[in-house]
């Protein structure tokens, strides 16, 4: 029996598992899904969990129960590509014949002193729960600093404003505006929403260090009750340790079949893969569909014909009643109630697809 092992039950890994199980799986193939937890966490909504507007139960999707799927739970510590073996923090190693690396990402603190030790994050279910506890315990009129004015930071700030109208909230960004990857008109709209809802936005901030009760913009001290870091990601340590070619962000360079060129039995999906666009749940799902198609073709002895990945655009929320979008359904930009409803619809569809 050949082992097809999927490391990570996130958007990419779970899409591959579901796509393969929906079709005929050869009798000599065992599909093994490996994850730290017995469910998928809907990471695109972790900002709401941190803000306290949803429970963690709402963001869990159970892994599929299927006769041809074996589930194994554990923390992956290393991958031995030469000996085709996965090692765990606890438990026996797992050998594979084919492997999918979809272990996701962790925070990139850019060597900022104190950031890793004192800042809260929303990159994992566990860290998001801890962030919620920290934010929930802040007394009225306390100060929260959110580092990073990208999509995660913006959504967290807006959701926290609705959850805790008593808090002082500031977004710190090194650029000239929040959402620098989006069109100027959307940034202007978000800035106006923040101004109306009394969320402070600070541009051209260079965070030089973080302390238990302070954050520094170069040499300027700003007292704080909590710092939440949303200013960058990188692949998990097990992927960082792999001696393979990577891009400037530490993501693994792949061939046209999403394989590691020197190890064609190994596929990489999601945040660990070097792709021509920013990491996202949508990109991971689309890539997962392509990998499943490739794997099925190779199992049959056919020549795979991968299609280019095309994304549908990006949606973001500003609390529960407003949102914004870019490149979605052919629209250059969307603002207001409609993109927020569309984002809720995408979440509902995702739960149905995976659940």
CSV table of C-alpha atoms in Angstrom, one decimal:
chain,number,residue,atom,x,y,z
A,1,UNK,CA,0.0,0.0,0.0
A,2,UNK,CA,1.4,3.4,-1.1
A,3,UNK,CA,1.1,6.3,1.3
A,4,UNK,CA,-0.1,9.6,0.0
A,5,UNK,CA,0.4,11.9,3.0
A,6,UNK,CA,-1.0,15.4,3.3
A,7,UNK,CA,0.6,17.6,6.0
A,8,UNK,CA,-1.9,20.2,7.1
A,9,UNK,CA,-5.7,20.3,7.1
A,10,UNK,CA,-6.0,23.9,6.0
A,11,UNK,CA,-7.6,25.4,2.9
A,12,UNK,CA,-5.1,23.8,0.5
A,13,UNK,CA,-4.5,20.4,2.1
A,14,UNK,CA,-8.2,19.8,2.8
A,15,UNK,CA,-9.2,20.8,-0.7
A,16,UNK,CA,-6.7,18.2,-2.1
A,17,UNK,CA,-8.1,15.5,0.3
A,18,UNK,CA,-11.7,16.3,-0.6
A,19,UNK,CA,-11.1,16.4,-4.4
A,20,UNK,CA,-9.2,13.1,-4.3
A,21,UNK,CA,-11.8,11.4,-2.2
A,22,UNK,CA,-14.7,12.6,-4.3
A,23,UNK,CA,-13.3,10.6,-7.2
A,24,UNK,CA,-12.0,7.0,-7.4
A,25,UNK,CA,-8.9,6.4,-5.3
A,26,UNK,CA,-6.7,3.4,-6.5
A,27,UNK,CA,-6.9,0.4,-4.2
A,28,UNK,CA,-3.2,0.5,-3.6
A,29,UNK,CA,-3.3,4.2,-2.3
A,30,UNK,CA,-3.8,5.2,1.3
A,31,UNK,CA,-4.5,8.9,1.9
A,32,UNK,CA,-3.3,10.1,5.3
A,33,UNK,CA,-4.2,13.6,6.5
A,34,UNK,CA,-2.0,15.0,9.3
A,35,UNK,CA,-2.8,18.0,11.4
A,36,UNK,CA,-2.2,19.3,14.9
A,37,UNK,CA,-6.0,19.5,15.6
A,38,UNK,CA,-9.0,17.3,14.7
A,39,UNK,CA,-10.6,20.1,12.7
A,40,UNK,CA,-9.9,22.8,10.2
A,41,UNK,CA,-9.9,26.4,11.6
A,42,UNK,CA,-11.3,29.0,9.2
A,43,UNK,CA,-8.3,31.2,9.4
A,44,UNK,CA,-9.8,34.1,7.3
A,45,UNK,CA,-12.1,34.7,10.3
A,46,UNK,CA,-9.6,34.6,13.1
A,47,UNK,CA,-9.8,38.3,13.5
A,48,UNK,CA,-13.5,37.9,14.6
A,49,UNK,CA,-12.5,35.3,17.2
A,50,UNK,CA,-9.8,37.6,18.5
A,51,UNK,CA,-12.2,40.4,18.8
A,52,UNK,CA,-14.8,38.3,20.6
A,53,UNK,CA,-17.6,38.6,18.0
A,54,UNK,CA,-17.7,34.8,17.2
A,55,UNK,CA,-17.0,31.7,19.2
A,56,UNK,CA,-14.3,29.3,18.2
A,57,UNK,CA,-16.9,26.6,17.6
A,58,UNK,CA,-18.3,28.7,14.7
A,59,UNK,CA,-14.8,28.6,13.0
A,60,UNK,CA,-14.3,24.8,13.2
A,61,UNK,CA,-14.9,22.5,10.3
A,62,UNK,CA,-14.6,18.8,11.0
A,63,UNK,CA,-12.3,16.7,8.8
A,64,UNK,CA,-14.1,14.3,6.4
A,65,UNK,CA,-14.9,10.8,7.7
A,66,UNK,CA,-14.1,8.5,4.8
A,67,UNK,CA,-13.2,4.9,4.5
A,68,UNK,CA,-10.2,5.8,2.3
A,69,UNK,CA,-8.9,8.5,4.6
A,70,UNK,CA,-6.7,8.0,7.6
A,71,UNK,CA,-6.3,10.9,10.0
A,72,UNK,CA,-3.3,11.4,12.2
A,73,UNK,CA,-2.9,14.2,14.7
A,74,UNK,CA,0.5,15.6,15.8
A,75,UNK,CA,3.0,18.4,15.6
A,76,UNK,CA,5.3,18.1,12.6
A,77,UNK,CA,8.9,19.0,13.6
A,78,UNK,CA,10.9,18.0,10.5
A,79,UNK,CA,10.6,16.5,7.1
A,80,UNK,CA,13.4,14.2,5.7
A,81,UNK,CA,13.1,14.5,2.0
A,82,UNK,CA,15.9,12.0,1.2
A,83,UNK,CA,14.4,9.2,3.3
A,84,UNK,CA,10.8,10.2,2.7
A,85,UNK,CA,9.9,10.5,6.4
A,86,UNK,CA,8.0,13.0,8.5
A,87,UNK,CA,9.0,13.4,12.2
A,88,UNK,CA,6.7,14.5,15.0
A,89,UNK,CA,7.1,16.1,18.4
A,90,UNK,CA,5.4,13.1,19.9
A,91,UNK,CA,4.9,9.7,18.3
A,92,UNK,CA,6.6,7.6,15.7
A,93,UNK,CA,7.8,8.9,12.3
A,94,UNK,CA,5.6,8.6,9.3
A,95,UNK,CA,7.0,7.3,6.0
A,96,UNK,CA,5.4,8.4,2.7
A,97,UNK,CA,5.5,7.6,-1.0
A,98,UNK,CA,4.0,10.9,-2.0
A,99,UNK,CA,3.7,14.0,0.1
A,100,UNK,CA,1.8,17.3,0.2
A,101,UNK,CA,3.3,20.1,2.4
A,102,UNK,CA,0.5,22.4,3.4
A,103,UNK,CA,1.6,23.4,6.9
A,104,UNK,CA,0.8,27.0,6.6
A,105,UNK,CA,2.6,30.0,8.1
A,106,UNK,CA,3.7,31.6,11.2
A,107,UNK,CA,4.4,35.3,12.1
A,108,UNK,CA,7.4,37.1,10.8
A,109,UNK,CA,8.6,39.6,13.4
A,110,UNK,CA,11.4,41.0,11.3
A,111,UNK,CA,13.9,40.6,14.2
A,112,UNK,CA,12.0,43.3,16.2
A,113,UNK,CA,13.2,43.1,19.8
A,114,UNK,CA,10.4,42.0,22.2
A,115,UNK,CA,7.8,41.4,19.4
A,116,UNK,CA,7.8,37.6,19.7
A,117,UNK,CA,7.7,37.7,23.5
A,118,UNK,CA,5.2,40.5,24.1
A,119,UNK,CA,2.9,40.9,21.0
A,120,UNK,CA,-0.2,38.8,20.5
A,121,UNK,CA,-1.0,37.2,17.1
A,122,UNK,CA,-3.8,35.7,15.1
A,123,UNK,CA,-1.9,33.1,13.0
A,124,UNK,CA,-3.1,30.0,14.8
A,125,UNK,CA,-6.2,28.9,16.6
A,126,UNK,CA,-4.4,28.7,19.9
A,127,UNK,CA,-2.7,32.1,19.5
A,128,UNK,CA,-6.0,33.7,18.5
A,129,UNK,CA,-7.7,32.3,21.6
A,130,UNK,CA,-4.9,33.8,23.7
A,131,UNK,CA,-5.2,37.1,21.9
A,132,UNK,CA,-9.0,37.2,22.6
A,133,UNK,CA,-8.3,36.6,26.3
A,134,UNK,CA,-5.8,39.4,26.5
A,135,UNK,CA,-8.0,41.9,24.6
A,136,UNK,CA,-11.1,40.8,26.7
A,137,UNK,CA,-9.3,41.5,29.9
A,138,UNK,CA,-8.3,45.1,29.1
A,139,UNK,CA,-10.1,47.6,31.3
A,140,UNK,CA,-12.3,50.4,29.7
A,141,UNK,CA,-10.3,53.2,28.0
A,142,UNK,CA,-7.3,50.9,27.6
A,143,UNK,CA,-5.0,51.2,24.6
A,144,UNK,CA,-4.6,48.6,21.9
A,145,UNK,CA,-1.9,48.9,19.1
A,146,UNK,CA,-2.3,46.8,16.0
A,147,UNK,CA,0.9,46.5,14.0
A,148,UNK,CA,0.3,46.2,10.3
A,149,UNK,CA,-2.2,48.0,8.1
A,150,UNK,CA,-2.9,45.1,5.7
A,151,UNK,CA,-6.1,43.1,5.4
A,152,UNK,CA,-5.7,41.3,8.8
A,153,UNK,CA,-4.9,44.4,10.7
A,154,UNK,CA,-7.8,46.4,9.2
A,155,UNK,CA,-10.4,43.7,9.8
A,156,UNK,CA,-9.2,43.1,13.4
A,157,UNK,CA,-9.3,46.8,14.2
A,158,UNK,CA,-12.8,47.2,12.8
A,159,UNK,CA,-14.2,44.1,14.5
A,160,UNK,CA,-12.6,45.1,17.8
A,161,UNK,CA,-14.1,48.6,17.5
A,162,UNK,CA,-17.6,47.0,17.3
A,163,UNK,CA,-16.8,44.5,20.1
A,164,UNK,CA,-15.2,47.0,22.5
A,165,UNK,CA,-16.3,50.6,21.8
A,166,UNK,CA,-14.7,51.6,25.1
A,167,UNK,CA,-11.1,50.9,23.9
A,168,UNK,CA,-8.6,53.2,22.2
A,169,UNK,CA,-7.4,51.4,19.1
A,170,UNK,CA,-4.5,52.4,16.9
A,171,UNK,CA,-3.2,50.9,13.7
A,172,UNK,CA,0.6,51.3,13.1
A,173,UNK,CA,1.8,50.9,9.5
A,174,UNK,CA,5.2,51.5,7.9
A,175,UNK,CA,3.6,52.7,4.7
A,176,UNK,CA,1.8,55.9,3.8
A,177,UNK,CA,-1.7,54.4,4.1
A,178,UNK,CA,-3.5,51.2,5.2
A,179,UNK,CA,-4.2,48.6,2.5
A,180,UNK,CA,-1.3,49.7,0.3
A,181,UNK,CA,-1.9,46.6,-1.9
A,182,UNK,CA,-5.4,47.9,-2.7
A,183,UNK,CA,-6.5,50.8,-4.9
A,184,UNK,CA,-6.2,54.3,-3.3
A,185,UNK,CA,-10.0,54.7,-3.3
A,186,UNK,CA,-10.5,51.7,-1.0
A,187,UNK,CA,-7.8,52.9,1.3
A,188,UNK,CA,-9.5,56.3,1.4
A,189,UNK,CA,-12.9,54.6,2.2
A,190,UNK,CA,-11.3,52.6,5.0
A,191,UNK,CA,-9.6,55.6,6.5
A,192,UNK,CA,-12.9,57.5,6.5
A,193,UNK,CA,-14.6,54.5,8.2
A,194,UNK,CA,-11.9,54.5,10.9
A,195,UNK,CA,-12.1,58.2,11.4
A,196,UNK,CA,-15.9,58.0,11.8
A,197,UNK,CA,-15.5,55.1,14.3
A,198,UNK,CA,-12.5,56.7,16.2
A,199,UNK,CA,-9.8,54.2,15.2
A,200,UNK,CA,-6.5,56.0,14.9
A,201,UNK,CA,-4.3,55.2,11.9
A,202,UNK,CA,-0.6,56.1,12.1
A,203,UNK,CA,1.5,55.9,8.9
A,204,UNK,CA,5.3,55.8,8.4
A,205,UNK,CA,5.7,54.0,11.7
A,206,UNK,CA,8.9,52.0,12.2
A,207,UNK,CA,8.4,49.7,15.2
A,208,UNK,CA,11.8,49.4,16.8
A,209,UNK,CA,10.9,47.3,19.8
A,210,UNK,CA,8.0,46.0,22.0
A,211,UNK,CA,7.9,45.9,25.8
A,212,UNK,CA,5.3,44.5,28.2
A,213,UNK,CA,3.5,47.8,28.4
A,214,UNK,CA,5.0,49.9,25.6
A,215,UNK,CA,5.7,49.9,21.9
A,216,UNK,CA,8.3,52.1,20.2
A,217,UNK,CA,8.2,54.1,17.0
A,218,UNK,CA,12.0,54.4,16.5
A,219,UNK,CA,12.8,56.1,19.9
A,220,UNK,CA,9.3,57.4,20.7
A,221,UNK,CA,7.6,55.4,23.4
A,222,UNK,CA,3.9,54.7,23.2
A,223,UNK,CA,2.2,53.2,26.3
A,224,UNK,CA,-0.1,50.2,25.5
A,225,UNK,CA,-2.2,47.6,27.1
A,226,UNK,CA,-1.9,45.2,24.2
A,227,UNK,CA,0.1,44.9,21.0
A,228,UNK,CA,-1.4,42.6,18.2
A,229,UNK,CA,1.1,41.8,15.5
A,230,UNK,CA,-0.3,41.4,11.9
A,231,UNK,CA,2.8,42.7,10.1
A,232,UNK,CA,4.1,39.7,8.1
A,233,UNK,CA,4.1,35.9,7.7
A,234,UNK,CA,6.6,33.2,6.9
A,235,UNK,CA,6.4,29.4,6.4
A,236,UNK,CA,6.5,27.3,9.5
A,237,UNK,CA,9.9,26.2,11.0
A,238,UNK,CA,9.7,22.7,9.5
A,239,UNK,CA,9.6,24.3,6.0
A,240,UNK,CA,12.2,26.9,6.9
A,241,UNK,CA,14.6,24.1,7.8
A,242,UNK,CA,14.2,22.3,4.4
A,243,UNK,CA,17.4,22.6,2.2
A,244,UNK,CA,15.6,23.4,-1.0
A,245,UNK,CA,15.4,26.4,-3.3
A,246,UNK,CA,13.2,29.2,-1.9
A,247,UNK,CA,12.1,32.7,-2.8
A,248,UNK,CA,12.8,35.9,-0.9
A,249,UNK,CA,9.9,35.2,1.5
A,250,UNK,CA,11.1,31.7,2.3
A,251,UNK,CA,8.5,29.9,0.2
A,252,UNK,CA,9.5,26.8,-1.7
A,253,UNK,CA,10.2,27.2,-5.5
A,254,UNK,CA,8.2,24.7,-7.5
A,255,UNK,CA,7.9,23.3,-11.0
A,256,UNK,CA,4.8,23.7,-13.2
A,257,UNK,CA,3.2,20.7,-11.4
A,258,UNK,CA,3.7,22.3,-8.0
A,259,UNK,CA,6.3,19.8,-7.1
A,260,UNK,CA,9.8,20.3,-5.6
A,261,UNK,CA,11.9,19.9,-8.7
A,262,UNK,CA,14.5,17.6,-7.0
A,263,UNK,CA,11.7,15.7,-5.3
A,264,UNK,CA,8.8,15.3,-7.7
A,265,UNK,CA,7.0,13.1,-5.2
A,266,UNK,CA,6.5,16.1,-3.0
A,267,UNK,CA,3.9,18.8,-3.7
A,268,UNK,CA,3.7,22.1,-1.8
A,269,UNK,CA,0.4,24.0,-1.3
A,270,UNK,CA,-0.7,27.3,0.2
A,271,UNK,CA,1.5,29.6,2.3
A,272,UNK,CA,4.6,27.4,1.9
A,273,UNK,CA,4.5,27.5,-1.9
A,274,UNK,CA,6.1,30.2,-4.0
A,275,UNK,CA,3.2,31.5,-6.2
A,276,UNK,CA,2.9,34.6,-8.3
A,277,UNK,CA,0.4,36.2,-5.9
A,278,UNK,CA,0.1,36.8,-2.2
A,279,UNK,CA,-0.8,33.9,0.1
A,280,UNK,CA,-4.6,33.6,0.8
A,281,UNK,CA,-7.2,31.0,1.5
A,282,UNK,CA,-8.6,31.5,-2.0
A,283,UNK,CA,-5.2,30.8,-3.6
A,284,UNK,CA,-4.6,27.7,-1.5
A,285,UNK,CA,-8.0,26.3,-2.5
A,286,UNK,CA,-7.4,27.0,-6.2
A,287,UNK,CA,-3.9,25.5,-6.0
A,288,UNK,CA,-5.3,22.5,-4.1
A,289,UNK,CA,-7.8,21.8,-6.9
A,290,UNK,CA,-4.9,21.9,-9.5
A,291,UNK,CA,-2.7,19.5,-7.4
A,292,UNK,CA,-5.6,17.0,-7.0
A,293,UNK,CA,-6.1,17.1,-10.8
A,294,UNK,CA,-2.4,16.5,-11.4
A,295,UNK,CA,-2.2,13.7,-8.8
A,296,UNK,CA,-5.2,11.9,-10.3
A,297,UNK,CA,-3.8,12.1,-13.8
A,298,UNK,CA,-0.4,10.7,-12.7
A,299,UNK,CA,-2.1,7.9,-10.8
A,300,UNK,CA,-3.9,6.9,-14.0
A,301,UNK,CA,-0.6,7.1,-16.0
A,302,UNK,CA,-1.9,10.2,-18.0
A,303,UNK,CA,-0.1,13.4,-18.7
A,304,UNK,CA,-1.4,16.2,-16.5
A,305,UNK,CA,-2.3,19.5,-18.1
A,306,UNK,CA,-2.4,22.1,-15.2
A,307,UNK,CA,-4.5,25.2,-15.8
A,308,UNK,CA,-3.3,28.6,-14.5
A,309,UNK,CA,-4.7,29.8,-11.3
A,310,UNK,CA,-7.2,32.6,-11.6
A,311,UNK,CA,-8.4,34.3,-8.4
A,312,UNK,CA,-11.8,35.9,-8.0
A,313,UNK,CA,-10.6,39.0,-6.1
A,314,UNK,CA,-10.4,40.0,-2.5
A,315,UNK,CA,-13.1,40.9,0.1
A,316,UNK,CA,-12.6,42.5,3.4
A,317,UNK,CA,-14.9,43.4,6.3
A,318,UNK,CA,-15.3,46.5,8.5
A,319,UNK,CA,-17.3,45.0,11.3
A,320,UNK,CA,-20.6,43.3,10.6
A,321,UNK,CA,-22.3,45.9,8.4
A,322,UNK,CA,-19.6,47.3,6.0
A,323,UNK,CA,-16.9,46.0,3.9
A,324,UNK,CA,-14.8,46.5,0.7
A,325,UNK,CA,-13.6,44.5,-2.2
A,326,UNK,CA,-11.2,44.6,-5.1
A,327,UNK,CA,-11.4,42.7,-8.4
A,328,UNK,CA,-14.4,40.6,-7.2
A,329,UNK,CA,-16.9,39.6,-9.8
A,330,UNK,CA,-15.3,41.9,-12.3
A,331,UNK,CA,-15.7,45.0,-10.2
A,332,UNK,CA,-12.6,47.2,-9.8
A,333,UNK,CA,-13.7,48.1,-6.3
A,334,UNK,CA,-16.7,47.6,-3.9
A,335,UNK,CA,-17.5,49.5,-0.8
A,336,UNK,CA,-20.2,49.4,1.8
A,337,UNK,CA,-22.9,46.8,2.6
A,338,UNK,CA,-22.7,44.7,-0.5
A,339,UNK,CA,-19.1,43.4,-0.2
A,340,UNK,CA,-19.8,42.6,3.5
A,341,UNK,CA,-22.8,40.5,2.4
A,342,UNK,CA,-20.6,38.8,-0.3
A,343,UNK,CA,-18.0,38.0,2.3
A,344,UNK,CA,-20.5,36.4,4.6
A,345,UNK,CA,-21.7,34.4,1.6
A,346,UNK,CA,-18.2,33.2,0.8
A,347,UNK,CA,-17.8,32.1,4.4
A,348,UNK,CA,-21.1,30.2,4.3
A,349,UNK,CA,-20.1,28.5,1.1
A,350,UNK,CA,-16.7,27.5,2.5
A,351,UNK,CA,-18.3,25.9,5.5
A,352,UNK,CA,-20.6,23.9,3.3
A,353,UNK,CA,-17.8,22.9,1.0
A,354,UNK,CA,-15.5,21.6,3.7
A,355,UNK,CA,-18.1,20.6,6.3
